Short mmCIF file of C-alpha atoms and ligand atoms in Angstrom, two decimals:
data_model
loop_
_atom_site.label_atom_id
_atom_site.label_comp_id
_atom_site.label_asym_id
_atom_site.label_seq_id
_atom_site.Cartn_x
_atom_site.Cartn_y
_atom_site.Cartn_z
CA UNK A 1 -47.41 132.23 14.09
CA UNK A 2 -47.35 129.67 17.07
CA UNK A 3 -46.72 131.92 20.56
CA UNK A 4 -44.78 128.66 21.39
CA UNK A 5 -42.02 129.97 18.50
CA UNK A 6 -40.78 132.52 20.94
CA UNK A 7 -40.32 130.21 23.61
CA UNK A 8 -37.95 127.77 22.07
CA UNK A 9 -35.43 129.77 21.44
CA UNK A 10 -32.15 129.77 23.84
CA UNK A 11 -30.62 129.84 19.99
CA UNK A 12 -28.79 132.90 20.07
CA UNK A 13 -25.49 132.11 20.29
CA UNK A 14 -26.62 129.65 16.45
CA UNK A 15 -28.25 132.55 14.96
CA UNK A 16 -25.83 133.23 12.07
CA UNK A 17 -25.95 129.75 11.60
CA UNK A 18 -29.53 129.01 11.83
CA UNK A 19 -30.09 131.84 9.47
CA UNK A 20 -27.79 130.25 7.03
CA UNK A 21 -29.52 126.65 7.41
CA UNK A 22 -32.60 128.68 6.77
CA UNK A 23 -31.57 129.75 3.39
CA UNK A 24 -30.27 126.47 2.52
CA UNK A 25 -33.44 124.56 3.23
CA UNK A 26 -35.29 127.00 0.84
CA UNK A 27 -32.57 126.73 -1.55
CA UNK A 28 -33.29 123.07 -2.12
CA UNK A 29 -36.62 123.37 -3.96
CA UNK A 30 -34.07 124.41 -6.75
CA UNK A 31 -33.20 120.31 -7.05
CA UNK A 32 -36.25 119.60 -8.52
CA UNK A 33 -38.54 120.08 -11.27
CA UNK A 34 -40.38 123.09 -11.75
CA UNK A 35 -43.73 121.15 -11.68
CA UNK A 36 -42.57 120.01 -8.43
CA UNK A 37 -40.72 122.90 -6.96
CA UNK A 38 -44.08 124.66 -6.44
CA UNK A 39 -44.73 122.40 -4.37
CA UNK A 40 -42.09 121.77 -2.24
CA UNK A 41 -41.05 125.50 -2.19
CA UNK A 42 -44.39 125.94 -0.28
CA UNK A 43 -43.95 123.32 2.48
CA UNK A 44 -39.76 124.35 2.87
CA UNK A 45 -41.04 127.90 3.28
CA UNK A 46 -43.03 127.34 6.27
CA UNK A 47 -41.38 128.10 9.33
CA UNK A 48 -41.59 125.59 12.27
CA UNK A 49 -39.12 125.86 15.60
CA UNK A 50 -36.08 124.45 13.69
CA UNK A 51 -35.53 122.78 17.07
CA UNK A 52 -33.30 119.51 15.66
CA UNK A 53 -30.97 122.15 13.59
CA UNK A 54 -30.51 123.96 16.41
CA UNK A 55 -29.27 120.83 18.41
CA UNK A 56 -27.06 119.66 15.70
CA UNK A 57 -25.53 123.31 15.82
CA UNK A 58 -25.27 123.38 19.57
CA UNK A 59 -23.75 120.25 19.69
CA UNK A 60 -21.26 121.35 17.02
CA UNK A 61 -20.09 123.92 18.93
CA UNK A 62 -19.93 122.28 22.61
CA UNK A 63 -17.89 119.73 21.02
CA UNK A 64 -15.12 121.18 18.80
CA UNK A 65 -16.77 123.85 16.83
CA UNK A 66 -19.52 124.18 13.87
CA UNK A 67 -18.26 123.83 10.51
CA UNK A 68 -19.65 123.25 6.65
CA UNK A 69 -20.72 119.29 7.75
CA UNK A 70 -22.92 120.43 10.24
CA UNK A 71 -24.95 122.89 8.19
CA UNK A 72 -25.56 119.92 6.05
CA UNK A 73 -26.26 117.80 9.10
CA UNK A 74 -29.16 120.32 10.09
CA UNK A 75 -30.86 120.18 6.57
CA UNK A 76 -30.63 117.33 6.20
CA UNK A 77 -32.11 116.22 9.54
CA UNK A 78 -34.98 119.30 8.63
CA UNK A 79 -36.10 117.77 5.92
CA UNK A 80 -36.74 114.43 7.38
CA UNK A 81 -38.52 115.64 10.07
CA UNK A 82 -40.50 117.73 7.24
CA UNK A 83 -41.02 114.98 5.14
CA UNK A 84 -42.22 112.68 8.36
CA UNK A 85 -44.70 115.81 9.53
CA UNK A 86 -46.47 115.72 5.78
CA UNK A 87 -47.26 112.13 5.48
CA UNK A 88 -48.17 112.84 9.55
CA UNK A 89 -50.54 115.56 8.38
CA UNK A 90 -52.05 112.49 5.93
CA UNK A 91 -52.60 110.43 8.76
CA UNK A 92 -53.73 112.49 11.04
CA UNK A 93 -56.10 114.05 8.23
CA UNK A 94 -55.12 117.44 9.56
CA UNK A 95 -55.60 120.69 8.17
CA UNK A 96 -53.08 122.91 9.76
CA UNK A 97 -49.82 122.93 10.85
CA UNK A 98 -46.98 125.41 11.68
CA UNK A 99 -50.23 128.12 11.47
CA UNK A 100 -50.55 127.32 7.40
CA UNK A 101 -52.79 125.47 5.52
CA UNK A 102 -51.17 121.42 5.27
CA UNK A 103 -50.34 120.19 2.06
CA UNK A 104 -52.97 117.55 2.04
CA UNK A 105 -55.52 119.80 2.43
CA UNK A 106 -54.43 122.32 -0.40
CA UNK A 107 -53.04 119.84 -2.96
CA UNK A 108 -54.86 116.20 -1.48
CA UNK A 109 -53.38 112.83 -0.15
CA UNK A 110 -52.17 111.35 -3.43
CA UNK A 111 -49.78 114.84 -4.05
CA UNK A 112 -48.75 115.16 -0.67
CA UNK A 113 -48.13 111.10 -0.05
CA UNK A 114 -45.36 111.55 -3.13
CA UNK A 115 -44.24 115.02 -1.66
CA UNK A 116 -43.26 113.37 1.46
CA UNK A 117 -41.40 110.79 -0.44
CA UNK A 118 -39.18 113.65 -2.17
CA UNK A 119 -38.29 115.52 0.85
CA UNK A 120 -37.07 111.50 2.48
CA UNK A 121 -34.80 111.15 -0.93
CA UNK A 122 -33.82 114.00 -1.41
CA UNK A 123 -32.47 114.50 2.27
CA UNK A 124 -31.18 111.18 1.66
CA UNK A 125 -29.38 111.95 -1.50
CA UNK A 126 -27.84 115.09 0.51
CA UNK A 127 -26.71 112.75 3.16
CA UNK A 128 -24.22 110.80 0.27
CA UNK A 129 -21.87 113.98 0.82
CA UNK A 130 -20.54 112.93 3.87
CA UNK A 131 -16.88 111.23 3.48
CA UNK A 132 -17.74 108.78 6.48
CA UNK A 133 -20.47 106.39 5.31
CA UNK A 134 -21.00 105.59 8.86
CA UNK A 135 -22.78 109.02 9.33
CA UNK A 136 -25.01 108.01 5.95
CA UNK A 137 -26.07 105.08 7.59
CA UNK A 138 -27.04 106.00 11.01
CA UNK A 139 -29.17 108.77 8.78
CA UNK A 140 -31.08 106.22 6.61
CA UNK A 141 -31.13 103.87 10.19
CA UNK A 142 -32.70 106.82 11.88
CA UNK A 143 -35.21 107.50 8.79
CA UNK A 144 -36.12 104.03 9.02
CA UNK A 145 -36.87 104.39 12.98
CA UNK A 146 -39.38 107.35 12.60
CA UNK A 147 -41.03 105.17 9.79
CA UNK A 148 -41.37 102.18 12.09
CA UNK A 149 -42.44 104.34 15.06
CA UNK A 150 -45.26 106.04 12.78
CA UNK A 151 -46.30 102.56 11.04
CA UNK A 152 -46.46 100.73 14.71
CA UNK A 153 -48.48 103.54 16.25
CA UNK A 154 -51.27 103.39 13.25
CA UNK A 155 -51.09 99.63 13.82
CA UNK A 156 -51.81 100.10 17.73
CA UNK A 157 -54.76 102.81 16.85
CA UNK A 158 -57.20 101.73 19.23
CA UNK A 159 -55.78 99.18 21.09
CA UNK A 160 -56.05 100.25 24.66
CA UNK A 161 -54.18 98.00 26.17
CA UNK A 162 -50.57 99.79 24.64
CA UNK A 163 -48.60 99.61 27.95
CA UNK A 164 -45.86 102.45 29.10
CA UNK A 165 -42.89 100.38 27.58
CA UNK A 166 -44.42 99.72 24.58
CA UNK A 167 -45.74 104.00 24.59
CA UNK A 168 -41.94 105.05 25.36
CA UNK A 169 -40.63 102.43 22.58
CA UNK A 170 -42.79 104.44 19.99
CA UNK A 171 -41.96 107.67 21.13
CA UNK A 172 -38.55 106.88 21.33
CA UNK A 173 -38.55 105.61 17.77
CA UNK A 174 -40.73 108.73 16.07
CA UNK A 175 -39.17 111.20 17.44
CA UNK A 176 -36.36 110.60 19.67
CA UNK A 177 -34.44 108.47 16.70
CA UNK A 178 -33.75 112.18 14.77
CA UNK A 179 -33.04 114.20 18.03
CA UNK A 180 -30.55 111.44 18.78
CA UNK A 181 -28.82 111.81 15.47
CA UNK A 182 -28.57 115.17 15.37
CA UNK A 183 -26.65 115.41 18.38
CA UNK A 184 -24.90 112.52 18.31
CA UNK A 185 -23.64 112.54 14.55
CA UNK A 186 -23.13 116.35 15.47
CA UNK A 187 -20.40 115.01 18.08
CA UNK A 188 -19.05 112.32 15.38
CA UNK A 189 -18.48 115.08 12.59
CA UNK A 190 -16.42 116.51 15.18
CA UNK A 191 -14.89 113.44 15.42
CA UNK A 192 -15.16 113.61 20.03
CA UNK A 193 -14.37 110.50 21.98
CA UNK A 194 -16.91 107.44 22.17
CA UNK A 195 -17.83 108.74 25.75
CA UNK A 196 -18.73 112.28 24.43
CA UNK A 197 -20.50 111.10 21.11
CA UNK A 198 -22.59 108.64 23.71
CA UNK A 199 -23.87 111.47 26.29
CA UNK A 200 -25.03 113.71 22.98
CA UNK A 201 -27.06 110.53 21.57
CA UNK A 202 -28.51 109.48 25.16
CA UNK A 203 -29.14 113.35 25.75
CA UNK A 204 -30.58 113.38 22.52
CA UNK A 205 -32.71 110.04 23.67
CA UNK A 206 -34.06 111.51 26.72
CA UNK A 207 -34.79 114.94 25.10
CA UNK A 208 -36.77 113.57 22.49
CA UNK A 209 -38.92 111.61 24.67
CA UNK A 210 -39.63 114.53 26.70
CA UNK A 211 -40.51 116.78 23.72
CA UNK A 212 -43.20 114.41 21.98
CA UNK A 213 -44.96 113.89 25.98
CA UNK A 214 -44.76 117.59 26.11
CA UNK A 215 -46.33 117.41 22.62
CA UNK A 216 -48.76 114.88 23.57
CA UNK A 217 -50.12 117.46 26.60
CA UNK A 218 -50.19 119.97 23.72
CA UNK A 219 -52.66 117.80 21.67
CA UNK A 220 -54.50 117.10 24.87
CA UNK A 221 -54.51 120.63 26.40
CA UNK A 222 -53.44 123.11 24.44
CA UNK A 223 -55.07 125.88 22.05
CA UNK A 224 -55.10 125.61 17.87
CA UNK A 225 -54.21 129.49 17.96
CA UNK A 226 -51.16 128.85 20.37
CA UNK A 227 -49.89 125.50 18.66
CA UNK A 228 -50.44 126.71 15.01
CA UNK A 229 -51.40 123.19 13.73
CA UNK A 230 -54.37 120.66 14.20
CA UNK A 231 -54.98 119.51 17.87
CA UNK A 232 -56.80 116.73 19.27
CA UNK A 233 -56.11 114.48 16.84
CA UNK A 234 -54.47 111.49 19.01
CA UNK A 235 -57.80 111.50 20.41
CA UNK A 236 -60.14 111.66 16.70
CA UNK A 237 -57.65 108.87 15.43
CA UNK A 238 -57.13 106.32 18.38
CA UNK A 239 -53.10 107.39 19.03
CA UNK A 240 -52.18 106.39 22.38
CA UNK A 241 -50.52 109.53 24.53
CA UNK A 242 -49.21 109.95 27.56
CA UNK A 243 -51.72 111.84 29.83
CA UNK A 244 -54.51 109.45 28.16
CA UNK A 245 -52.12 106.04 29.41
CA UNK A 246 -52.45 107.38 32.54
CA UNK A 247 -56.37 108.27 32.88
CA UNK A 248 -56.71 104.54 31.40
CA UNK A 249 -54.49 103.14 34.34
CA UNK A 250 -56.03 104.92 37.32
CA UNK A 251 -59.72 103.87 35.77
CA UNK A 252 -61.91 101.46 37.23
CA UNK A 253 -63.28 98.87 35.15
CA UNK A 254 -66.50 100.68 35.17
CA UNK A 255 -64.44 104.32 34.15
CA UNK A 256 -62.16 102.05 31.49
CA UNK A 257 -65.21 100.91 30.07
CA UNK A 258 -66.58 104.55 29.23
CA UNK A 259 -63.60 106.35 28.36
CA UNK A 260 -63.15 103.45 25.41
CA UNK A 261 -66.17 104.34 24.69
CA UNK A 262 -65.78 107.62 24.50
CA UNK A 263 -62.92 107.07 22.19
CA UNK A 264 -64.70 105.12 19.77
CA UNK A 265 -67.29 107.73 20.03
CA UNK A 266 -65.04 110.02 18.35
CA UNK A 267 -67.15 113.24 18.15
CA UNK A 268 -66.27 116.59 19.31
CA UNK A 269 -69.10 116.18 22.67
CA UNK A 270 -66.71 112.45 23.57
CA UNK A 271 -63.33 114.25 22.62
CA UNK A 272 -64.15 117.25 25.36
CA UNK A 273 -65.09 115.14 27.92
CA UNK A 274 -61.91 112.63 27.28
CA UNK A 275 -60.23 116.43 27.75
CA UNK A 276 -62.02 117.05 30.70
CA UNK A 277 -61.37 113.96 32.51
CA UNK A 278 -58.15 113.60 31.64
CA UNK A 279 -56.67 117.45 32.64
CA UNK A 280 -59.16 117.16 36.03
CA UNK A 281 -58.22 113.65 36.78
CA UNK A 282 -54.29 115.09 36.85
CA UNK A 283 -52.84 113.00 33.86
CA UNK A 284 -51.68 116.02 31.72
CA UNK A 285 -50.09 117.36 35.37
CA UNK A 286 -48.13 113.75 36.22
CA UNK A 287 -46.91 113.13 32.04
CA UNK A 288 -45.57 116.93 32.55
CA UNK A 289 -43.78 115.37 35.65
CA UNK A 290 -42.93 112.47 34.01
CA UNK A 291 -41.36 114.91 30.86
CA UNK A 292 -39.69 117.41 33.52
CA UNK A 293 -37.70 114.15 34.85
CA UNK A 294 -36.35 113.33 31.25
CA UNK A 295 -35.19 117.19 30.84
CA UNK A 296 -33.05 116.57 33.74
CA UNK A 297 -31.90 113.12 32.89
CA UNK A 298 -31.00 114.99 29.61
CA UNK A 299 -29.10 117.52 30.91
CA UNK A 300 -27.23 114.88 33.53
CA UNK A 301 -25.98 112.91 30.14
CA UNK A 302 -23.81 116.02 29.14
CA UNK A 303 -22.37 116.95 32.37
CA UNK A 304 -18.96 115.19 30.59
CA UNK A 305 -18.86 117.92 28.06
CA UNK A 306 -16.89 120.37 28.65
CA UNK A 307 -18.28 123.55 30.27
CA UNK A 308 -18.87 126.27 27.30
CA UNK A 309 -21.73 128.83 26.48
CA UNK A 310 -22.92 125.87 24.06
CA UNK A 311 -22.99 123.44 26.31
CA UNK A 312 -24.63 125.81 28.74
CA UNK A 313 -27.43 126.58 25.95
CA UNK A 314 -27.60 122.49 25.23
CA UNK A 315 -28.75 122.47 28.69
CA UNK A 316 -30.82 125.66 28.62
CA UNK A 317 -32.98 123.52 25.77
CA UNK A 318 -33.67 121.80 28.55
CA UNK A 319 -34.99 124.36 30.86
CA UNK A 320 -37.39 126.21 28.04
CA UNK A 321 -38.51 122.59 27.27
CA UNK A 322 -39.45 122.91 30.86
CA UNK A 323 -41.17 126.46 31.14
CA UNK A 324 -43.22 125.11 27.88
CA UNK A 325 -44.37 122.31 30.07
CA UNK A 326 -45.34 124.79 32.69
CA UNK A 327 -47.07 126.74 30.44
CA UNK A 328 -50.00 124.07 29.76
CA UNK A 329 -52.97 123.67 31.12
CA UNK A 330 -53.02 120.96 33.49
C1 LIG B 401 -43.75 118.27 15.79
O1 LIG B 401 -42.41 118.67 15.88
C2 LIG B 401 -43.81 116.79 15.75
C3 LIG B 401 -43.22 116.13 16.92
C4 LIG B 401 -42.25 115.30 16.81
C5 LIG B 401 -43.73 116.38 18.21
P1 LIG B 401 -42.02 120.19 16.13
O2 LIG B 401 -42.82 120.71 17.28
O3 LIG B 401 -40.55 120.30 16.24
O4 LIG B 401 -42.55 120.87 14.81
P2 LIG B 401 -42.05 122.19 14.05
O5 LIG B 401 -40.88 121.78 13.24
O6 LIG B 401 -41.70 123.23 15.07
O7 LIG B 401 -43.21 122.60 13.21
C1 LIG B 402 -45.06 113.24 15.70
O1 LIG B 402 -46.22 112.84 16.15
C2 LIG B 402 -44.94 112.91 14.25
C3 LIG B 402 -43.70 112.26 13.90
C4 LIG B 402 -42.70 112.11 14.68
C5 LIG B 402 -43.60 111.72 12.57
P1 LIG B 402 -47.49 113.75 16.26
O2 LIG B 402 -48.58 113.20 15.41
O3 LIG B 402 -47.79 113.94 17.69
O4 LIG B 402 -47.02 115.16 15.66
P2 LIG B 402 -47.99 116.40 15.51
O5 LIG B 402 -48.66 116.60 16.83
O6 LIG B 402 -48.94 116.07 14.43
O7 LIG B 402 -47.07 117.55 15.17
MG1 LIG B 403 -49.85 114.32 14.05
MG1 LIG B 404 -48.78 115.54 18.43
#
């Protein structure tokens, strides 16, 4: 398993209950048909960082205390984010991911497309349980955000003129709308003031933005054995990153000019040297800065919580975000 597993864990003091989400994510296979539990058993029993339950679980407990709600909070969250990484996986056409084969490439795009769709429902259908429909909607609203993030990015494949607004818009919208919800409807359950349930979705905001750059350096720079999944794919498929915005805008015309075309190129001699130029040129270095400044925006947004171990470890999130960051090649 990914290296990187080790490092994202200030969880400790969310064991018990991370151990119990755990069970209750592989429990859910049970809902559905045996044809289709095969299935889904597979992809629930793969083990990624279970970073977003372990926000909604930190958040619980810096603001009031972690009770049935938010176990369901974390699944549920979970198996969105699942659901969004196996239609990713289709997209992305890639072969690995949390150090397992992906289910498109055991089982094929027309299983997997249909898979994805269960784990969205079915997450979905768990989040009816809440009594206040308000936390229902901001669910569905948030499912709906990761969807719009993922179909405006494919849309923007290959256009090289993306600018930084329109790059932080999608990131914010892919994968800061569930790291948003799970602290901020974390907060809510606990039913905190408006000014507390604020700083958890803005930390979550800023967070989540700083985890997909740091993820974006990881396509760019990092190792298939460290990340356990498929890397370089932004590059194969045309997604705009961070570190690759920034080789574009310090390019000549002249430089521009060859790095699109060694984008369209698309083989594995082009995708090295877009590698190359992009770690030597600095860009993974100054998108780590960029992600390092986020962490600390992040962890500015709670200072109104009050001071507790959790709110210490919601901050310490922060700080391994940062020594993964460090860790890259740049
Ligand atoms: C991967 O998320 C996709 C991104 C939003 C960057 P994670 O890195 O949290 O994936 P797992 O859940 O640990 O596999
Ligand atoms: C994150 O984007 C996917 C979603 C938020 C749906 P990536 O494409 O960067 O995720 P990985 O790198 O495949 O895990
Ligand atoms: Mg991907
Ligand atoms: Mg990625």
């Amino acid at each position: 398993m990914p290296d990187q597993k080790q490092l994202v864990l200030p969880f400790n003091l969310v064991k018990r209950h991370l151990r119990s989400v755990e069970s209750r994510i592989t429990q859910q296979a049970e809902q559905f048909d045996p044809e289709v539990r095969e299935y889904l058993s597979y992809i629930l029993h793969t083990s990624g960082k279970r970073l977003r339950p372990a926000l909604v679980l930190l958040t619980g407990g810096a603001t009031g205390g972690i009770d049935p709600h938010h176990l369901n909070l974390a699944v549920i969250i979970e198996l969105i984010h699942l659901a969004t990484l196996v239609h990713d996986d289709i997209i992305d056409e890639a072969g690995t991911r949390r150090g397992q084969p992906t289910p498109n490439a055991k089982w094929g795009n027309a299983t997997t497309v249909l898979l994805g769709d269960s784990l969205f429902s079915h997450a979905l259908r768990l989040s009816t349980r809440f009594d206040d429909s308000d936390v229902c909607r901001r669910i569905a609203d948030a499912t709906c955000d990761v969807c719009g993030g993922e179909i405006i990015q494919t849309k923007r494949r290959g256009d090289w003129s993306v600018t930084h607004q329109e790059y932080s818009r999608i990131i914010e919208m892919k994968t800061g709308s569930l790291f948003i919800i799970a602290s901020e409807l974390s907060a809510r359950l606990n039913k905190a003031d408006e000014a507390r349930v604020e700083a958890c979705a803005e930390y979550g905001r800023k967070l989540g933005a700083a985890y997909q750059i740091y993820d974006d350096c990881l396509d760019m720079a990092g190792t298939e054995e460290t990340a356990g999944k498929t890397l370089r794919t932004d590059l194969y498929k045309g997604k705009l990153t961070l570190p690759l915005l920034k080789l574009l805008e310090t390019s000549n015309d002249i430089e521009h000019a060859q790095i699109v075309r060694l984008l369209e190129d698309s083989t594995p001699e082009s995708v090295a040297e877009l590698v190359r130029r992009t770690v030597r040129g600095g860009h993974v270095k100054a998108a780590i800065q960029e992600a390092a400044d986020l962490v600390n925006e992040a962890q500015q947004k709670i200072s109104v919580l009050e001071d507790s171990d959790y709110s210490q470890a919601m901050r310490n999130i922060g700080e391994t975000l940062l020594q993964m960051l460090d860790k890259l090649e740049r």
